[in-house]
Coordinates of C-alpha atoms in Angstrom, one line a residue:
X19 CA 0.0 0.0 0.0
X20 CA 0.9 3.8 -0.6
X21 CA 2.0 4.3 3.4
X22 CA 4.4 1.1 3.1
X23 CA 5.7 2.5 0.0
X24 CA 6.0 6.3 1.5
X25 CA 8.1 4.5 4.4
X26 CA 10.3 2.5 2.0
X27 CA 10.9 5.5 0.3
X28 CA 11.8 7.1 3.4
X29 CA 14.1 4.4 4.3
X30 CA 15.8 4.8 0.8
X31 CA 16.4 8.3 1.3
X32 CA 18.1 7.6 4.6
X33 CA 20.5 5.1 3.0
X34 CA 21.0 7.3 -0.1
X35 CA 22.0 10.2 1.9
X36 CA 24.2 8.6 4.6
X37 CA 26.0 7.7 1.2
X38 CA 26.6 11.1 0.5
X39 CA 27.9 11.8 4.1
X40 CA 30.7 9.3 3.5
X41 CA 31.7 10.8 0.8
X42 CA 31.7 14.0 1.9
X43 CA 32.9 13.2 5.1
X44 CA 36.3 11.3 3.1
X45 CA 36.7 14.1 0.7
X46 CA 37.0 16.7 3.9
X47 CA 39.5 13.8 5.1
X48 CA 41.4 13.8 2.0
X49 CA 41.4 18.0 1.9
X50 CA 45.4 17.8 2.3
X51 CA 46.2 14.2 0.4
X52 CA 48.4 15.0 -2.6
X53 CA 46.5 14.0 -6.2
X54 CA 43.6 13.2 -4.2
X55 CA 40.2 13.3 -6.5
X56 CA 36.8 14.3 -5.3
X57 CA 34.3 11.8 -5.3
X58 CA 31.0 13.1 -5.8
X59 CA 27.6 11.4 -5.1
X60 CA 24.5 12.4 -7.1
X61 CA 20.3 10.8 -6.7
X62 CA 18.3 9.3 -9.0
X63 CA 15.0 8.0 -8.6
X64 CA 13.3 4.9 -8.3
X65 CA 9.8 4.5 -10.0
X66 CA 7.3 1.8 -9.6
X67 CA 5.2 0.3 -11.9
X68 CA 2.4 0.1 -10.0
X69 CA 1.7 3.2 -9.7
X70 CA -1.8 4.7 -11.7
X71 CA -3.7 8.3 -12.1
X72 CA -5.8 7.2 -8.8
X73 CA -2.7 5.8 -6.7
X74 CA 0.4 6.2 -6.6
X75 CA 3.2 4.0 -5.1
X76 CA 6.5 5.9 -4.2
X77 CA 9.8 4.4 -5.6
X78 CA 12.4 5.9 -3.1
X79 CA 15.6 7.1 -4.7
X80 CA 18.8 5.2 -4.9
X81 CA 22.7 6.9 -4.3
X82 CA 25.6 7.0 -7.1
X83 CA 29.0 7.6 -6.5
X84 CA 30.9 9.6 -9.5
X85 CA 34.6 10.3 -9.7
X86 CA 36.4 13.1 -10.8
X87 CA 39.5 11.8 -12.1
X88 CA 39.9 14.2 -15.0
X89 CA 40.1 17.1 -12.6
X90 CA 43.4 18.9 -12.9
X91 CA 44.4 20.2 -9.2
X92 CA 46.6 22.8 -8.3
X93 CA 50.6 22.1 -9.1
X94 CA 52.4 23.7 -6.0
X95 CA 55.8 24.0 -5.1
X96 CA 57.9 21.1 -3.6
X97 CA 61.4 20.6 -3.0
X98 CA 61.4 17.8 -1.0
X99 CA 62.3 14.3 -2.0
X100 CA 61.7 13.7 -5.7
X101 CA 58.5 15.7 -5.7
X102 CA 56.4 15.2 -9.4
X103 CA 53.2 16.7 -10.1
X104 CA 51.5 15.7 -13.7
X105 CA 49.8 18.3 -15.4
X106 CA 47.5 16.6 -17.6
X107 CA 45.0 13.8 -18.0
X108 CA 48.1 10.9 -17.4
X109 CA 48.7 8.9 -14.3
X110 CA 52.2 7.8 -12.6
X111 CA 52.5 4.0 -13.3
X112 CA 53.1 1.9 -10.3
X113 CA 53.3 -1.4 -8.5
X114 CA 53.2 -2.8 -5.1
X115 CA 56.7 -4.8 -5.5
X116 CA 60.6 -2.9 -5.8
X117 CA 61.1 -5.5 -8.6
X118 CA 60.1 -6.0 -12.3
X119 CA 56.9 -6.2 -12.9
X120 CA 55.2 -9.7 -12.8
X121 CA 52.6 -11.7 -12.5
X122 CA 52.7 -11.6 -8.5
X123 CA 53.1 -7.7 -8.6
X124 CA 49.9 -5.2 -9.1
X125 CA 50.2 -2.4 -11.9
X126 CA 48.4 0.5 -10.2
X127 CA 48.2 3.7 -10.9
X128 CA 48.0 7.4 -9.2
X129 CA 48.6 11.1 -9.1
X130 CA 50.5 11.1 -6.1
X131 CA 53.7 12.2 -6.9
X132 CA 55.4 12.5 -3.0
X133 CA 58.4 10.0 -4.8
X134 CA 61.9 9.8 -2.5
X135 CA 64.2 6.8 -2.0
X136 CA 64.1 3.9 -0.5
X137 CA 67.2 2.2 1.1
X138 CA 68.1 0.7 -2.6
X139 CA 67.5 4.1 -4.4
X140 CA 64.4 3.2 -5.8
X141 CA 61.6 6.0 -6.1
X142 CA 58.2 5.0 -4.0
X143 CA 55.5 7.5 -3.1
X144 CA 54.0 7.9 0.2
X145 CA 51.7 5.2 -0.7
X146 CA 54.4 2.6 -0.9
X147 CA 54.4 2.6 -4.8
X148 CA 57.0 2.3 -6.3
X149 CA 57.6 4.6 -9.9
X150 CA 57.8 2.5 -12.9
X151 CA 59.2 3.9 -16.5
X152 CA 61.4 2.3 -19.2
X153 CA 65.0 1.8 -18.3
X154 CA 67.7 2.8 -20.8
X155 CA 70.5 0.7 -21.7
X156 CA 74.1 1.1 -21.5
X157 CA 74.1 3.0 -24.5
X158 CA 71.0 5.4 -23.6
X159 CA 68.5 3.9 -25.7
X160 CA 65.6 3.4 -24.4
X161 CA 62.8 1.1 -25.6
X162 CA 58.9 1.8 -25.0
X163 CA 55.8 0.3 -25.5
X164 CA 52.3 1.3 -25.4
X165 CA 51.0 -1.9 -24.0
X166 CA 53.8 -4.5 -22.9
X167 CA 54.2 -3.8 -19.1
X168 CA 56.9 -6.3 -19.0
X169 CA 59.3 -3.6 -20.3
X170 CA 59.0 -1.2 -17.4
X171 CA 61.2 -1.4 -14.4
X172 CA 61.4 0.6 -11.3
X173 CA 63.4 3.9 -11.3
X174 CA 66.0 3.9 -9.7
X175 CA 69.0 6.6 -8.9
X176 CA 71.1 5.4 -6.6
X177 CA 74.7 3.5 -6.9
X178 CA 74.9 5.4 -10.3
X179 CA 78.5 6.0 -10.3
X180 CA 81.8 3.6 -11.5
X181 CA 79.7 0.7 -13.0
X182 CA 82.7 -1.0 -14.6
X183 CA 81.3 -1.1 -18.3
X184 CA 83.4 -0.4 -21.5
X185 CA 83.0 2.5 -23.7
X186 CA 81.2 1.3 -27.2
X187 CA 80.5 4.8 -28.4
X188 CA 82.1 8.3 -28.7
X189 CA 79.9 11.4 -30.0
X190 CA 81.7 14.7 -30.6
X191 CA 81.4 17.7 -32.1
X192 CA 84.3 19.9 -33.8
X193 CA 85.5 22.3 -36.1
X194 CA 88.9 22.5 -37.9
X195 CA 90.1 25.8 -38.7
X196 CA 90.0 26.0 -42.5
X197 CA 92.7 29.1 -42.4
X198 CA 95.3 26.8 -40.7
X199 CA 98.4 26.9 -42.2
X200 CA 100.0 23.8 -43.9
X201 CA 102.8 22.5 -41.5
X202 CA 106.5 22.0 -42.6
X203 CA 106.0 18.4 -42.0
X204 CA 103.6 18.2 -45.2
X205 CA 105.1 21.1 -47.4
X206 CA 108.5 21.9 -46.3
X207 CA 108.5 24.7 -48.3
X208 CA 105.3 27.1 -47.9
X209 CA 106.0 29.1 -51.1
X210 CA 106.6 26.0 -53.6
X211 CA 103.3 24.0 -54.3
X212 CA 105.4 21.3 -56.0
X213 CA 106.7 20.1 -52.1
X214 CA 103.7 19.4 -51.0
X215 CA 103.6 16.1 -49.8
X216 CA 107.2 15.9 -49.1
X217 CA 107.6 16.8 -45.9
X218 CA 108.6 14.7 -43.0
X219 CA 105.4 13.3 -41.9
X220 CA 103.5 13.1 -45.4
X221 CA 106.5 10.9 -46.6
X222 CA 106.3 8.5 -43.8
X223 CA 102.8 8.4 -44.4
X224 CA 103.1 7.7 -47.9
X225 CA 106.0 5.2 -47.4
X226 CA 104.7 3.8 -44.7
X227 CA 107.6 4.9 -42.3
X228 CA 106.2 6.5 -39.4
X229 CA 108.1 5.9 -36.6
X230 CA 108.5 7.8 -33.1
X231 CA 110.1 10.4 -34.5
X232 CA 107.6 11.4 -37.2
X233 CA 104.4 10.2 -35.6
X234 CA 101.8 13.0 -33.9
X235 CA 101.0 10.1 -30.9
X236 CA 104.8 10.6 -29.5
X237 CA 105.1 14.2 -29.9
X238 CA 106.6 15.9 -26.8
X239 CA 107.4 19.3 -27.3
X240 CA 110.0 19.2 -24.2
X241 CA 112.2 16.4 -26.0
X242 CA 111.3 17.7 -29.4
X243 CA 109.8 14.5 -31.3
X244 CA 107.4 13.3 -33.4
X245 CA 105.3 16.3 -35.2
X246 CA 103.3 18.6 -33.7
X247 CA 99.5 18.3 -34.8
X248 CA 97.6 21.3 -35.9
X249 CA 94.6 20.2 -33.7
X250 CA 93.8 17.5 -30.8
X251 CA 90.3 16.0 -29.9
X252 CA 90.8 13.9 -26.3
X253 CA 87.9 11.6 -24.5
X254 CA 87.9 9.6 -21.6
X255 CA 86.6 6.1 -22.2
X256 CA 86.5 3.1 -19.9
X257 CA 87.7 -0.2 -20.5
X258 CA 85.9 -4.0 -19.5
X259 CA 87.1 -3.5 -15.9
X260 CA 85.7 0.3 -15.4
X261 CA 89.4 1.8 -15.6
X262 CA 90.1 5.3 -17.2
X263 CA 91.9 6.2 -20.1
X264 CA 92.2 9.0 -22.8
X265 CA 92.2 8.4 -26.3
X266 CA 93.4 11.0 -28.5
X267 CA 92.7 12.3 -32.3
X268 CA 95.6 14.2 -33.5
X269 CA 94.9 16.1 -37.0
X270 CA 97.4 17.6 -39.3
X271 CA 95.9 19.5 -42.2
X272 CA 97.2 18.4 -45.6
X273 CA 96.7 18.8 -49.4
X274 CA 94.1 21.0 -51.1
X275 CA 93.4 19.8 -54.1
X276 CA 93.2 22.7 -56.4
X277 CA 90.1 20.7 -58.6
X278 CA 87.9 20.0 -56.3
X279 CA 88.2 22.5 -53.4
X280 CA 88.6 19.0 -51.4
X281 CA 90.9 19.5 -48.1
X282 CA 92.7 16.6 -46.3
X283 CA 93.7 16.3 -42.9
X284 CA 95.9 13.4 -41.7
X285 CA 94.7 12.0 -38.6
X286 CA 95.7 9.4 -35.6
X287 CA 93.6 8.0 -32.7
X288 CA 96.5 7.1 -30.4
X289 CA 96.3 6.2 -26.4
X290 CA 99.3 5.9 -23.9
X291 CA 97.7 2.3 -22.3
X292 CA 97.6 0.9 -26.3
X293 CA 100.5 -1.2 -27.6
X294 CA 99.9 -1.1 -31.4
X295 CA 101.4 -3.8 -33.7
X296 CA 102.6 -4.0 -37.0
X297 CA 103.8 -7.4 -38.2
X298 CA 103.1 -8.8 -34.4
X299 CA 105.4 -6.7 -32.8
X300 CA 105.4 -3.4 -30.9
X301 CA 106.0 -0.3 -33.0
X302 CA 105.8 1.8 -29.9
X303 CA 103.7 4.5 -31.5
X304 CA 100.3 3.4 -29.5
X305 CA 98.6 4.3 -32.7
X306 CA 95.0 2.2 -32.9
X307 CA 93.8 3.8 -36.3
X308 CA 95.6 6.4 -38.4
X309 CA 94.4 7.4 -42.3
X310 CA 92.9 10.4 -44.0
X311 CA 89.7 12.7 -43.7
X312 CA 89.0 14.6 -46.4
X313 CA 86.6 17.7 -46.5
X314 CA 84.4 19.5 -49.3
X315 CA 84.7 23.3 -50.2
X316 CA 82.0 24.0 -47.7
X317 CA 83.8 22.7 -45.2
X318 CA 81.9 19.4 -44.8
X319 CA 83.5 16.2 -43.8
X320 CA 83.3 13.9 -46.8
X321 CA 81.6 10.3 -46.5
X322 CA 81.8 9.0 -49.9
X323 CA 84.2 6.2 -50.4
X324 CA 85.7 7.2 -53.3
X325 CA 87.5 10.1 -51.4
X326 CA 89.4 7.7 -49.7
X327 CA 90.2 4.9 -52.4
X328 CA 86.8 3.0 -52.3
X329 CA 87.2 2.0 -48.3
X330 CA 85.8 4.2 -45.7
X331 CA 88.3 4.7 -43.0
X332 CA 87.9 3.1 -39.9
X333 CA 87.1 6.3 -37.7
X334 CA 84.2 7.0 -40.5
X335 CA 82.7 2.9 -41.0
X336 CA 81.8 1.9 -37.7
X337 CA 84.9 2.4 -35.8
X338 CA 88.0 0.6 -34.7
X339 CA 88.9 -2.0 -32.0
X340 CA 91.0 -2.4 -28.6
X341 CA 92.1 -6.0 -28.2
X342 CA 92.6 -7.6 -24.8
X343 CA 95.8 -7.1 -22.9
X344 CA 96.5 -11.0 -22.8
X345 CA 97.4 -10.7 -26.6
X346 CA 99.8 -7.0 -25.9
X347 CA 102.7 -9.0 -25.2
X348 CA 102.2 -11.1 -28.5
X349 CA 100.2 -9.4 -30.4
X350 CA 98.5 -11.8 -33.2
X351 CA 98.3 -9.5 -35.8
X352 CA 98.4 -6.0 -37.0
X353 CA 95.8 -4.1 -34.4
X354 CA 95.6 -2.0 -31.2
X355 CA 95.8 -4.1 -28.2
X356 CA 95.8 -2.9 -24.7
X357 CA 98.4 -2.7 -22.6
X358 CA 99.5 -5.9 -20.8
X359 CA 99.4 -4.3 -17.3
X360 CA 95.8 -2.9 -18.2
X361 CA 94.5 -6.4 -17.9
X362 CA 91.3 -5.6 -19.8
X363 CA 89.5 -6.9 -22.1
X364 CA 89.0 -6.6 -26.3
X365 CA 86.3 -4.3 -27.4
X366 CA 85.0 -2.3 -30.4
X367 CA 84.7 1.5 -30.5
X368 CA 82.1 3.5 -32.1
X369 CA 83.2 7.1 -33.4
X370 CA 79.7 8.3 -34.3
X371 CA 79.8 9.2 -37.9
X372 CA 77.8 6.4 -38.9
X373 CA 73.8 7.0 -40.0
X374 CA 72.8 6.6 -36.8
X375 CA 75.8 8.6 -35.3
X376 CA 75.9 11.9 -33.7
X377 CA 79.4 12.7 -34.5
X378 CA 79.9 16.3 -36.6
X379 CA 83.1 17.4 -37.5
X380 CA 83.6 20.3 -39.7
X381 CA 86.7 22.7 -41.2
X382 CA 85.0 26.4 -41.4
X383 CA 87.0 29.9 -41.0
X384 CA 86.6 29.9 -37.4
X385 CA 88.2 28.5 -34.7
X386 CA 89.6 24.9 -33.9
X387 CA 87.6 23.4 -31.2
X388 CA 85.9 20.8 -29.7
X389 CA 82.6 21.7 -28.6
X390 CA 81.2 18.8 -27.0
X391 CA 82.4 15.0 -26.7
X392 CA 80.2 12.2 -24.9
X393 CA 81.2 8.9 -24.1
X394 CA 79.4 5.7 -22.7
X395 CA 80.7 3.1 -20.1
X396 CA 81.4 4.0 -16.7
X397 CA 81.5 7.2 -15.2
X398 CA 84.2 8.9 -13.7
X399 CA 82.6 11.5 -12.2
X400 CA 80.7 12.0 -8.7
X401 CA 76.7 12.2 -9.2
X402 CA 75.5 15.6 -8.3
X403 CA 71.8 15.7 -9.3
X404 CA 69.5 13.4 -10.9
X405 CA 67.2 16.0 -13.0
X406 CA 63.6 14.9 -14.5
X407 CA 62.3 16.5 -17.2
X408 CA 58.3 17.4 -18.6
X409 CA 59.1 14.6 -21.1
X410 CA 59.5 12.3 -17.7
X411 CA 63.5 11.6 -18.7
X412 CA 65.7 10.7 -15.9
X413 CA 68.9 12.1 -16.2
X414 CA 71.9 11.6 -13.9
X415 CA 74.2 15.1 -13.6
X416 CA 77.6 14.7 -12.4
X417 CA 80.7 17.3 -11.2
X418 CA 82.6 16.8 -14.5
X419 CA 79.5 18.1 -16.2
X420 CA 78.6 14.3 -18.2
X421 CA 75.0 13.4 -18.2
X422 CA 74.0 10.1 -18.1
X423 CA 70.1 9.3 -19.6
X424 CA 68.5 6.8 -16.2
X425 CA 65.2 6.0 -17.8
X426 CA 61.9 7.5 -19.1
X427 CA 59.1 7.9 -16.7
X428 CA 55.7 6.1 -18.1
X429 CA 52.4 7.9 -18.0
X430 CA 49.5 6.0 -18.5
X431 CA 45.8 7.4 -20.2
X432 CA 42.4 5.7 -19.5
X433 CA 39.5 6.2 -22.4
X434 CA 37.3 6.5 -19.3
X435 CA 39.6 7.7 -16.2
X436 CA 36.3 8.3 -14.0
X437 CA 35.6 4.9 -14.1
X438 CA 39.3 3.3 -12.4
X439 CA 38.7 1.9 -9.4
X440 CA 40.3 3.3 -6.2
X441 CA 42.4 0.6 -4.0
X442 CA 43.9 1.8 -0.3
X443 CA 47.3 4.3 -0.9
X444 CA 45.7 6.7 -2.8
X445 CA 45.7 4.9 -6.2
X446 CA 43.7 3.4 -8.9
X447 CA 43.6 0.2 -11.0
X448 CA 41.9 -0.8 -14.3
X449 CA 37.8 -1.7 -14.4
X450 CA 35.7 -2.5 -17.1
X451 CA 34.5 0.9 -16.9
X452 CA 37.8 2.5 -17.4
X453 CA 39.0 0.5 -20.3
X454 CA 42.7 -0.9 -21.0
X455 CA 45.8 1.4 -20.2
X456 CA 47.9 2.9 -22.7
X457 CA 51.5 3.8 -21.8
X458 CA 52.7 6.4 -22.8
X459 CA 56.2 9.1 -23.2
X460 CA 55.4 12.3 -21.4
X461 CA 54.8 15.5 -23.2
X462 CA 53.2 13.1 -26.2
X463 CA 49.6 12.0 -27.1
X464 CA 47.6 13.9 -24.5
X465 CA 49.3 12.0 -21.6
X466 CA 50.5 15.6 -20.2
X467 CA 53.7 16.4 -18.5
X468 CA 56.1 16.0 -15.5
X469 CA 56.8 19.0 -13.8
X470 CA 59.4 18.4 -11.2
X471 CA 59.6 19.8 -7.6
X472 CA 55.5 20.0 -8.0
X473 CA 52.4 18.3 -6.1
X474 CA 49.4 18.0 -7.4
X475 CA 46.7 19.1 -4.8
X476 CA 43.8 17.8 -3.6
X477 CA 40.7 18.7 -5.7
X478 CA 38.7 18.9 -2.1
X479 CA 36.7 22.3 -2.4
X480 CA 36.5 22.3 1.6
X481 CA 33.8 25.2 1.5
X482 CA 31.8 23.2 -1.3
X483 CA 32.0 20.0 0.9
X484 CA 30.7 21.6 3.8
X485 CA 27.6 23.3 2.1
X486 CA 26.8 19.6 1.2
X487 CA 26.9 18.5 4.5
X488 CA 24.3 20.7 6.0
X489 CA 21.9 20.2 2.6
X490 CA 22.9 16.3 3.5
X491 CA 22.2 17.0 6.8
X492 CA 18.8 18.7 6.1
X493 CA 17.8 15.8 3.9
X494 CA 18.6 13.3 6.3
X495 CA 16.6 15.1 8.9
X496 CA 14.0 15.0 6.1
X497 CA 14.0 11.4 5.5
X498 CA 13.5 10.5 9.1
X499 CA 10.7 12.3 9.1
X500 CA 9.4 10.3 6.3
X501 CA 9.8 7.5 8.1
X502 CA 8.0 8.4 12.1
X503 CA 5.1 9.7 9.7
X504 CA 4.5 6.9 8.1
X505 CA 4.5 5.1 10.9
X506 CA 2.1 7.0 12.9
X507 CA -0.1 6.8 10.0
X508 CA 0.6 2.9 10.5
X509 CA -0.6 3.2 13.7
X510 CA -4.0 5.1 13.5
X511 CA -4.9 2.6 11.0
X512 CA -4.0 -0.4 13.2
X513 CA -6.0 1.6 16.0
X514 CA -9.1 1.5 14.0
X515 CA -9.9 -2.2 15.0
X516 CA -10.0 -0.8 18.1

């Protein structure tokens, strides 16, 4: 009958609103929580069928719970820890474990970006989650995937320094002075064209003499050997075992050939821990690749073979090779070996000119110099800042000014974000409603950016919450009366048998 239905109704509207207190009541909580969403809850009603133009049967009304995921908050200031606030619609990827992600781990994700380190240098927020983003490899690639989850690994940036691990690649970038004047050692005689070529260094070259007293890896201006080279381009590199050593490209500028406006410069890659061989023994020049690099009238290094007799040099086609210090002593063959008391072993070299290098050398009218030069393998200096950028790319920063690329930081986009599902820590994982995650490189396809020394705020509106609880309040109140008049209505009619 209509009364039972008026009480039931009541009844629902009790339930419906105490609804609404929690979630008011856990938004006020959760005024302060860092990335914390607002949950709203909003009525619809019930309607039964019975109802008729003569009678009518009341429903009640029922509670639903909406979130507000795609609200931006506020991105404040924060200094502390490894603070990162995302401004946009992507979410920190996380998981319950320090390891790789697995099947015994949980993928979660949240907007809480309160990251420091734990005792192994691993980022976790103050929910216990620990960051997740692509590592990079020993070269700095790194390798992403919108989907496969089995590629991300936790950041970590601690214990970043003196990782023994041997250099495979060396990026520069140079200029040679194209106004540098043709040494005595290529044309002895500055004023006579028909010399070039003849001087003491281009002959050895050409007759394959070079010896210590000719060569630009023993010149030593104090005891006056070898020849002085018109320009030097010097990297530390790292061998198997982590150790430090300087390899050194000495140039010498050397024909112009009237033609073609081509310019060559004689080069040698030497370092003082290399034995070089020729004809299995010693020549004690610690050469490890000399030849030719020729450049164009504008000043651009040339890369076409048939500048340098159909064969690319070794610097230019992939690079050269170091073999181990067990074969210095005997060498095996003509080659660069390293040093029997270095006690390292072989490997291959990489000068960066190839098409995937990042090498540039060129010879314009302005000064010889060397304006920056990488190297990978270990590093020598002392970390003093690990930096993160909007693109989420963890870079270590050490004293001697060389950066080292850590990993990239993962954001991950929902087609429906509002519909994740919250779990204890102030984080989220996938529902139906939310549909499959996509992982994505910060700064790209909508999945915002990192801005570090941020947090995100809560999106808790205190003075909106507490406006809803006195209308909750009032309804409540409401409701209840719903209820104690239906049943004294109840009541007189049971009083009529009376």
């Amino acid at each position: 009958m209509s009364i039972n239905s008026a009480m039931q109704s009541g009844v629902t509207a009790l339930a419906a609103n105490a609804t609404a207190l929690a979630t008011i009541s856990n938004n006020i909580a959760n005024s302060n929580t860092t990335g914390y969403k607002r949950v709203t809850t909003s009525f619809t009603d019930l309607v039964s069928g019975t109802s008729n133009k003569h009678s009518y049967t009341s429903g009640g009304v029922v509670s639903v719970n909406r979130q507000t995921n795609t609200t931006q908050g506020e991105l404040n200031s924060d200094t502390s820890g490894y603070s990162l606030g995302v401004n946009g619609q992507g979410f920190f990827v996380v998981s319950d474990q320090a390891g790789t992600v697995s099947s015994s781990s949980s993928l979660l994700f949240t907007r809480d970006g309160t990251f420091s380190t734990d005792t192994e240098g691993n980022l976790v927020n103050s929910g216990g989650f620990y960051l997740q983003g692509w590592p990079a490899d020993s070269t700095g690639t790194i390798t992403t995937s919108a989907t496969d989850a089995n590629l991300l690994a936790p950041i970590n940036v601690s214990d970043l320094a003196n990782k023994p691990a041997a250099t495979t690649n060396v990026n520069f970038t140079a200029n040679l002075n194209s106004k540098t004047t043709v040494s005595t050692a290529v044309n002895p005689d500055p004023n006579d064209s028909t010399t070039f070529g003849t001087g003491t260094y281009a002959d050895a070259i050409t007759n394959n003499t070079l010896d210590a007293t000719t060569a630009m890896s023993t010149y030593s201006s104090t005891s006056n050997t070898g020849t002085k080279p018109d320009a030097t381009i010097s990297a530390s590199i790292s061998d198997s075992l982590g150790q430090e050593h300087t390899i050194t490209i000495s140039l010498l500028k050397g024909n112009i050939d009237s033609t073609t406006g081509k310019t060559q410069w004689y080069y040698e890659v030497s370092s003082p821990d290399v034995t070089s061989s020729v004809g299995g023994a010693d020549n004690g020049l610690h050469q490890i690749d000399i030849g030719s690099l020729y450049f164009d009238a504008n000043g651009a290094l040339s890369t076409d073979p048939a500048d340098y007799g159909g064969t690319l040099p070794a610097i230019l086609n992939g690079g050269f090779a170091i073999g181990a210090s067990a074969d210095a002593a005997a060498p095996p063959a003509d080659g660069a070996y390293w040093n029997s008391n270095v006690g390292a072993a072989g490997q291959s070299i990489d000068m960066g000119f190839g098409t995937s290098g990042l090498s540039t050398i060129t010879q314009v009218a302005s000064d010889t110099t060397t304006k920056s030069i990488t190297a990978d393998g270990t590093e020598f200096g002392s970390l003093s800042n690990v930096e993160i950028g909007k693109d989420g790319l963890v870079t270590a920063i050490y004293n001697n000014g060389h950066t080292k690329t850590l990993a990239q930081i993962a954001l991950a986009t929902f087609l429906n974000p509002n519909g994740l599902t919250g779990v204890s820590g102030n984080a989220y994982k996938v529902s139906t409603d939310s549909g499959a995650y996509s992982l994505k490189v910060p700064s790209t396809n909508g999945a915002g950016t990192i801005d570090a020394d941020t947090l995100e705020a809560s999106t808790v509106d205190i003075a909106q919450e507490f406006t809803g609880l006195i209308t909750t309040q009032r309804a409540y109140s409401a409701a209840s009366k719903i209820v104690t008049t239906a049943d004294d209505m109840l009541q007189e009619l049971l009083s009529i048998k009376r």
